[in-house]
Coordinates of C-alpha atoms in Angstrom, one line a residue:
Chain A
X15 CA 31.3 -13.3 47.7
X16 CA 32.7 -17.2 48.8
X17 CA 36.6 -16.8 49.7
X18 CA 37.0 -19.2 47.0
X19 CA 36.1 -16.0 44.4
X20 CA 37.9 -13.6 46.4
X21 CA 41.0 -15.5 46.9
X22 CA 40.4 -16.6 42.8
X23 CA 40.7 -12.7 42.7
X24 CA 43.1 -12.2 44.8
X25 CA 45.7 -14.7 42.4
X26 CA 44.0 -12.8 39.5
X27 CA 45.8 -9.9 40.7
X28 CA 49.1 -11.0 41.4
X29 CA 49.4 -12.7 38.2
X30 CA 48.9 -9.9 36.6
X31 CA 51.7 -8.1 38.0
X32 CA 53.7 -10.4 38.2
X33 CA 53.1 -10.9 34.0
X34 CA 53.6 -6.9 34.0
X35 CA 56.9 -7.6 35.5
X36 CA 58.5 -10.4 33.4
X37 CA 57.5 -7.6 30.8
X38 CA 59.0 -4.8 31.8
X39 CA 62.5 -7.3 32.8
X40 CA 62.2 -8.9 29.9
X41 CA 62.0 -5.0 27.8
X42 CA 64.7 -3.7 26.5
X43 CA 66.0 -0.2 29.1
X44 CA 65.3 3.6 28.8
X45 CA 68.6 3.5 27.3
X46 CA 68.6 1.2 25.0
X47 CA 65.1 2.0 23.4
X48 CA 66.8 5.2 23.0
X49 CA 69.8 4.2 21.8
X50 CA 71.1 6.0 18.6
X51 CA 70.2 5.0 15.1
X52 CA 73.4 3.9 13.2
X53 CA 74.0 4.6 10.1
X54 CA 76.1 2.1 9.0
X55 CA 77.8 2.8 5.6
X56 CA 81.5 1.2 4.4
X57 CA 84.7 3.1 4.0
X58 CA 84.9 5.2 1.0
X59 CA 81.3 6.2 0.6
X60 CA 79.7 8.7 1.6
X61 CA 77.3 7.8 5.1
X62 CA 74.5 10.3 5.6
X63 CA 74.0 11.1 9.2
X64 CA 71.3 13.3 10.3
X65 CA 72.7 16.2 10.1
X66 CA 76.4 15.5 8.0
X67 CA 77.7 13.4 5.6
X68 CA 81.0 11.9 6.1
X69 CA 83.1 10.1 3.8
X70 CA 86.3 8.2 5.3
X71 CA 88.9 8.3 2.4
X72 CA 91.9 6.9 4.1
X73 CA 93.5 5.1 7.7
X74 CA 96.2 4.3 8.3
X75 CA 97.8 2.6 11.4
X76 CA 101.1 4.8 13.7
X77 CA 103.3 3.8 16.2
X78 CA 103.9 7.6 16.8
X79 CA 102.2 11.1 16.1
X80 CA 104.2 14.3 14.5
X81 CA 101.7 17.4 16.0
X82 CA 104.6 20.9 15.2
X83 CA 107.5 19.6 16.9
X84 CA 105.8 17.6 19.7
X85 CA 106.6 13.6 18.8
X86 CA 103.6 11.2 20.1
X87 CA 103.9 8.3 21.8
X88 CA 101.3 6.2 23.0
X89 CA 101.5 2.6 24.7
X90 CA 98.7 1.0 21.8
X91 CA 98.8 1.7 18.0
X92 CA 97.5 5.5 16.9
X93 CA 94.1 5.6 14.3
X94 CA 94.7 8.0 11.7
X95 CA 91.5 8.2 10.2
X96 CA 91.1 10.6 6.7
X97 CA 87.3 12.4 6.5
X98 CA 85.3 14.5 4.3
X99 CA 82.4 16.2 5.9
X100 CA 79.5 18.4 5.1
X101 CA 77.0 19.7 6.8
X102 CA 73.6 18.9 4.8
X103 CA 70.8 22.0 5.5
X104 CA 71.8 23.6 8.9
X105 CA 75.0 24.8 10.7
X106 CA 76.8 21.4 12.2
X107 CA 79.9 20.4 14.1
X108 CA 81.0 16.6 14.5
X109 CA 81.7 16.5 19.1
X110 CA 82.0 12.8 18.9
X111 CA 84.3 10.3 17.6
X112 CA 85.3 6.9 18.3
X113 CA 86.1 4.3 17.7
X114 CA 84.8 0.5 18.3
X115 CA 86.7 -3.1 18.4
X116 CA 85.2 -6.5 18.0
X117 CA 84.4 -6.7 21.5
X118 CA 82.6 -3.5 22.1
X119 CA 84.9 -1.7 24.0
X120 CA 85.4 1.9 22.8
X121 CA 88.0 4.3 22.5
X122 CA 87.1 8.0 22.2
X123 CA 89.5 10.4 20.2
X124 CA 92.7 11.1 21.6
X125 CA 92.7 14.8 23.7
X126 CA 96.1 14.6 23.3
X127 CA 96.5 17.5 21.2
X128 CA 93.8 19.8 19.8
X129 CA 91.5 17.9 17.1
X130 CA 88.8 20.9 16.0
X131 CA 87.4 18.6 13.3
X132 CA 85.6 16.0 15.7
X133 CA 86.0 18.1 18.8
X134 CA 83.5 20.1 17.7
X135 CA 85.7 23.5 17.5
X136 CA 84.8 23.6 13.4
X137 CA 81.6 24.5 12.3
X138 CA 80.4 22.6 8.9
X139 CA 78.6 25.2 6.4
X140 CA 76.3 23.2 4.3
X141 CA 77.1 22.1 0.9
X142 CA 80.3 23.3 2.1
X143 CA 83.7 19.8 2.4
X144 CA 85.7 20.6 5.2
X145 CA 88.5 17.4 5.0
X146 CA 91.1 16.3 7.6
X147 CA 92.5 13.5 10.0
X148 CA 91.9 12.5 13.3
X149 CA 93.9 10.2 15.0
X150 CA 92.8 8.2 17.8
X151 CA 94.6 5.2 20.3
X152 CA 93.7 1.5 20.7
X153 CA 95.6 -0.9 21.7
X154 CA 98.3 -3.1 19.9
X155 CA 96.4 -6.0 20.6
X156 CA 92.8 -5.1 18.6
X157 CA 92.0 -7.5 16.4
X158 CA 88.9 -8.1 14.2
X159 CA 87.7 -5.4 12.8
X160 CA 87.7 -1.8 13.6
X161 CA 84.3 0.4 13.4
X162 CA 84.7 4.0 13.2
X163 CA 82.7 6.8 15.3
X164 CA 80.5 9.7 14.1
X165 CA 77.5 12.1 16.0
X166 CA 77.3 15.3 16.3
X167 CA 76.5 15.5 20.0
X168 CA 78.7 15.4 22.8
X169 CA 77.9 13.1 25.3
X170 CA 73.9 12.9 25.1
X171 CA 73.2 10.5 21.4
X172 CA 69.8 9.1 22.3
X173 CA 67.7 9.1 19.8
X174 CA 69.8 11.1 16.8
X175 CA 71.9 9.5 14.3
X176 CA 75.6 7.8 14.6
X177 CA 77.8 7.1 11.2
X178 CA 79.1 3.8 11.9
X179 CA 81.9 2.9 9.3
X180 CA 84.5 -0.5 9.4
X181 CA 87.7 0.3 8.5
X182 CA 89.4 -1.4 7.0
X183 CA 92.4 -2.3 8.9
X184 CA 94.3 -5.5 9.2
X185 CA 97.2 -6.1 12.0
X186 CA 97.2 -2.8 13.7
X187 CA 100.7 -4.2 15.4
X188 CA 102.6 -4.0 11.7
X189 CA 102.6 0.0 12.9
X190 CA 105.0 -0.7 15.6
X191 CA 107.0 -2.1 13.2
X192 CA 108.0 1.3 11.1
X193 CA 108.6 4.0 14.2
X194 CA 108.5 6.8 11.4
X195 CA 105.8 9.6 12.8
X196 CA 103.5 10.3 11.0
X197 CA 101.5 14.2 10.6
X198 CA 98.3 14.0 11.0
X199 CA 95.8 16.2 8.1
X200 CA 95.3 20.1 9.2
X201 CA 91.1 20.7 8.5
X202 CA 90.7 22.7 5.5
X203 CA 87.7 23.2 3.0
X204 CA 87.6 20.8 0.0
X205 CA 88.5 21.0 -3.1
Chain B
X3 CA 31.7 -9.8 35.2
X4 CA 28.1 -10.6 37.3
X5 CA 24.9 -9.9 35.7
X6 CA 21.8 -7.4 37.2
X7 CA 22.0 -5.2 40.4
X8 CA 19.8 -4.2 42.7
X9 CA 18.4 -1.8 40.3
X10 CA 18.4 -4.3 37.6
X11 CA 21.4 -2.6 35.4
X12 CA 23.4 -4.5 33.8
X13 CA 27.8 -4.4 33.1
X14 CA 27.5 -2.1 29.8
X15 CA 24.8 0.7 32.0
X16 CA 26.3 0.6 35.2
X17 CA 29.7 1.1 33.6
X18 CA 28.7 4.1 30.9
X19 CA 30.1 6.8 31.6
X20 CA 33.3 4.8 32.9
X21 CA 33.6 3.5 29.3
X22 CA 32.8 7.4 28.2
X23 CA 35.7 9.0 29.9
X24 CA 37.9 6.1 28.5
X25 CA 39.9 7.5 25.0
X26 CA 39.2 11.7 26.5
X27 CA 41.7 10.0 29.3
X28 CA 43.5 8.0 27.3
X29 CA 44.8 11.5 25.0
X30 CA 44.9 13.3 28.1
X31 CA 47.6 10.8 29.4
X32 CA 49.8 10.5 25.7
X33 CA 49.2 14.3 25.0
X34 CA 50.7 14.8 29.1
X35 CA 53.9 12.7 28.0
X36 CA 54.6 14.4 24.9
X37 CA 53.6 17.5 25.6
X38 CA 57.8 17.9 27.2
X39 CA 59.2 16.8 23.9
X40 CA 56.5 18.8 21.4
X41 CA 57.1 22.0 23.5
X42 CA 61.4 21.9 23.7
X43 CA 60.7 20.6 19.6
X44 CA 58.7 23.6 18.9
X45 CA 60.9 26.1 20.5
X46 CA 64.0 24.5 18.1
X47 CA 61.8 25.3 14.7
X48 CA 61.1 28.8 15.3
X49 CA 59.1 30.3 13.4
X50 CA 59.3 33.2 10.9
X51 CA 58.4 37.2 10.6
X52 CA 57.8 38.3 7.8
X53 CA 57.9 42.1 6.7
X54 CA 54.8 44.1 5.9
X55 CA 54.1 45.5 2.5
X56 CA 55.9 47.9 3.1
X57 CA 59.9 45.8 3.4
X58 CA 60.6 46.2 7.0
X59 CA 59.8 43.5 10.0
X60 CA 58.8 44.8 13.2
X61 CA 60.1 42.3 15.5
X62 CA 62.1 41.7 18.5
X63 CA 61.0 46.4 20.0
X64 CA 62.9 47.0 16.4
X65 CA 61.7 47.2 12.5
X66 CA 64.5 45.9 10.3
X67 CA 64.8 46.5 6.8
X68 CA 67.0 44.2 4.0
X69 CA 69.5 46.8 2.4
X70 CA 71.0 44.0 -0.2
X71 CA 72.8 40.7 0.2
X72 CA 76.0 40.5 -2.3
X73 CA 79.0 38.8 -3.3
X74 CA 81.8 39.4 -0.8
X75 CA 84.6 40.1 -3.6
X76 CA 86.6 42.9 -1.6
X77 CA 86.8 41.4 1.4
X78 CA 90.5 41.5 3.2
X79 CA 93.1 40.5 5.9
X80 CA 93.1 41.8 9.4
X81 CA 96.6 43.6 7.3
X82 CA 94.2 44.6 4.4
X83 CA 96.1 42.2 2.6
X84 CA 93.4 40.6 0.0
X85 CA 91.0 37.5 1.1
X86 CA 90.3 35.0 -1.4
X87 CA 88.3 32.9 -0.1
X88 CA 88.7 28.8 -0.4
X89 CA 87.9 27.2 -4.2
X90 CA 84.2 26.1 -4.9
X91 CA 83.4 28.9 -2.2
X92 CA 81.7 32.0 -2.8
X93 CA 81.3 34.8 0.3
X94 CA 78.1 36.8 0.8
X95 CA 77.5 40.1 2.7
X96 CA 74.5 40.8 4.2
X97 CA 73.1 44.5 5.1
X98 CA 70.2 45.2 6.6
X99 CA 68.6 49.0 8.2
X100 CA 67.6 48.5 12.2
X101 CA 65.2 51.5 13.4
X102 CA 65.1 50.8 17.6
X103 CA 62.2 52.2 19.3
X104 CA 64.5 51.7 22.1
X105 CA 67.1 53.5 23.2
X106 CA 68.9 49.7 22.8
X107 CA 69.3 46.9 20.4
X108 CA 69.4 44.0 21.7
X109 CA 72.2 41.6 21.2
X110 CA 71.1 39.8 17.1
X111 CA 72.3 36.0 15.5
X112 CA 72.1 36.4 11.9
X113 CA 71.7 33.7 9.2
X114 CA 71.6 33.4 6.1
X115 CA 69.1 31.5 3.7
X116 CA 69.7 29.9 0.2
X117 CA 66.4 28.6 -2.6
X118 CA 67.4 25.2 -1.0
X119 CA 66.6 25.7 2.9
X120 CA 69.8 25.1 4.2
X121 CA 70.7 28.7 6.8
X122 CA 74.2 29.3 6.5
X123 CA 76.0 31.1 9.8
X124 CA 77.4 34.0 10.2
X125 CA 81.3 34.4 10.3
X126 CA 82.0 31.5 9.7
X127 CA 85.5 29.6 10.5
X128 CA 86.1 29.5 6.6
X129 CA 86.6 34.0 7.1
X130 CA 88.1 33.5 10.0
X131 CA 90.8 35.1 9.0
X132 CA 89.3 38.2 6.6
X133 CA 88.5 41.4 8.8
X134 CA 84.5 40.4 8.7
X135 CA 83.6 40.6 12.0
X136 CA 80.4 39.8 13.3
X137 CA 76.9 41.3 13.1
X138 CA 76.0 42.5 16.7
X139 CA 73.1 45.1 15.6
X140 CA 74.7 47.6 17.6
X141 CA 74.7 50.9 17.1
X142 CA 78.7 51.6 17.7
X143 CA 79.3 48.6 14.5
X144 CA 77.4 50.1 12.3
X145 CA 78.8 50.0 8.7
X146 CA 78.1 53.0 8.5
X147 CA 77.0 57.1 10.5
X148 CA 74.1 56.2 12.2
X149 CA 71.0 58.7 10.4
X150 CA 67.8 59.6 11.7
X151 CA 67.1 56.8 13.7
X152 CA 69.0 54.0 12.1
X153 CA 72.0 52.4 11.5
X154 CA 72.8 48.6 10.1
X155 CA 74.7 45.9 10.3
X156 CA 77.2 43.6 7.8
X157 CA 77.2 40.2 8.5
X158 CA 78.8 37.5 6.4
X159 CA 78.8 34.0 4.9
X160 CA 79.9 31.9 2.6
X161 CA 78.2 28.7 0.3
X162 CA 78.4 27.0 -1.5
X163 CA 79.5 28.2 -4.9
X164 CA 76.7 26.8 -6.6
X165 CA 74.2 27.9 -3.9
X166 CA 71.1 31.4 -3.8
X167 CA 70.7 33.5 -0.9
X168 CA 67.0 34.1 -0.8
X169 CA 66.8 36.2 3.0
X170 CA 68.7 36.7 6.0
X171 CA 66.8 35.1 9.2
X172 CA 67.7 37.8 12.1
X173 CA 67.6 36.4 15.7
X174 CA 67.1 38.9 19.3
X175 CA 68.3 35.4 21.6
X176 CA 67.4 37.7 24.7
X177 CA 63.7 38.5 23.5
X178 CA 62.3 35.5 21.5
X179 CA 64.3 32.3 20.6
X180 CA 60.8 31.1 19.4
X181 CA 60.8 33.8 16.1
X182 CA 63.1 35.5 13.8
X183 CA 62.6 38.2 11.9
X184 CA 63.0 36.6 8.3
X185 CA 64.2 39.5 6.0
X186 CA 63.7 38.3 2.2
X187 CA 65.0 39.7 -0.9

C-alpha cells in the first residue's frame, strides 16, 4: 500500500473519530435524555401524571404561616397551594413538590413543618381523592410565572412523569403588605 | 474496497461470514444493553399464582383459601366507639385461610384488586383511627383460633364507593417477590 493511501486511511479514521466526538458532544447528556416527562396542565383542571392525577384548586401568598400554635415567618413569601390528589391504578404517594420560577430556579417544599401530603407520608389509594394544602417559600423578588412541580418519585425523577402547573400569582410581594398569618389545610379525603 | 485476492475472491466472498454474524451480534448487543432494565421491569410486575380446582392456592410453602371479601360496616375506634369511613368511601374486610406446611408462616403483604384492575393496600391511612390491624399471616394474629392446622388472616381496605373487589393478592416478600397468590372471589 502506498504511503499516500496509508495517510488517507489514517486521515479517514481521524475524521470519523472527530465526527463521533462532535456528535456525542452536541447531543444531550444522559440525564437530559432521561429527564422527567412533563405532564403540563392548567390551574383548576385535572392534570394526569403516570401514577396520579392532581388538580390545583387555589393558591395564595402569605407572610406568615400558623401551624398549630407556632408562627412560621420567612425571609421571602409563603406560597400556599391547595391540591386534590388521586392515585390512578396503584397505591402511590407524592414525594416531590417544588416551585420553579421564570428563571428556572427551583424551590422545594419546606420541611419546617410536617407536610405528609407531598412528603411521601400520605398513601393515596386508587380513585379516592385526597385534598389538602402545601406551603413553599420563594424569594420576595420572584417575578414571572411560578410553576408547581409534583412527582411520585423522591430524588431520581428520570424517565417518569412530573406534573407541571403554572400558578396564577401576580406579585408575590403583595402578601407582605398583609402580616396576618394563614393556616394550612391538613390532608383529608375529598368530598 | 480492494479487488479480488490471490484466490480470486471478491470483497463480498471474503467477508461473507462476518456479514452473517453482524445481525445476531447486533441483536445480542441490544439484548445485553436492555437486559437489566427488562429484568427490573419484570420484577416490578409480579405474576399471579391462581387457585387450583379446589379453590386453594399453593404458594410460598403455604396453602391459601379465600373465605370472604365483605364490606366492613362494624369497624370500631381503639376506644370501642363506632368508626365512620369518609363519605364516598367503602371499607372492606378480606379474610383468608392459611394452611402452613412448615412451622412458621412467612410475613405477608395483602392487597385488594377490583374489577377495574385497581390495586389497594392493606391498612390504608383512611383507617388509621380504626381498630383494624394490618394482616401478617402469623398464627398469633389470626382472628379465630387455629384448628386442624389452619388459621386465618384478616385485612382491611378502602375503595371508592363504586368499586367492586374481585380478589386479594398475597405476597410473601421474604420468599418470592416475583409472584403473588391471587385469591379470587
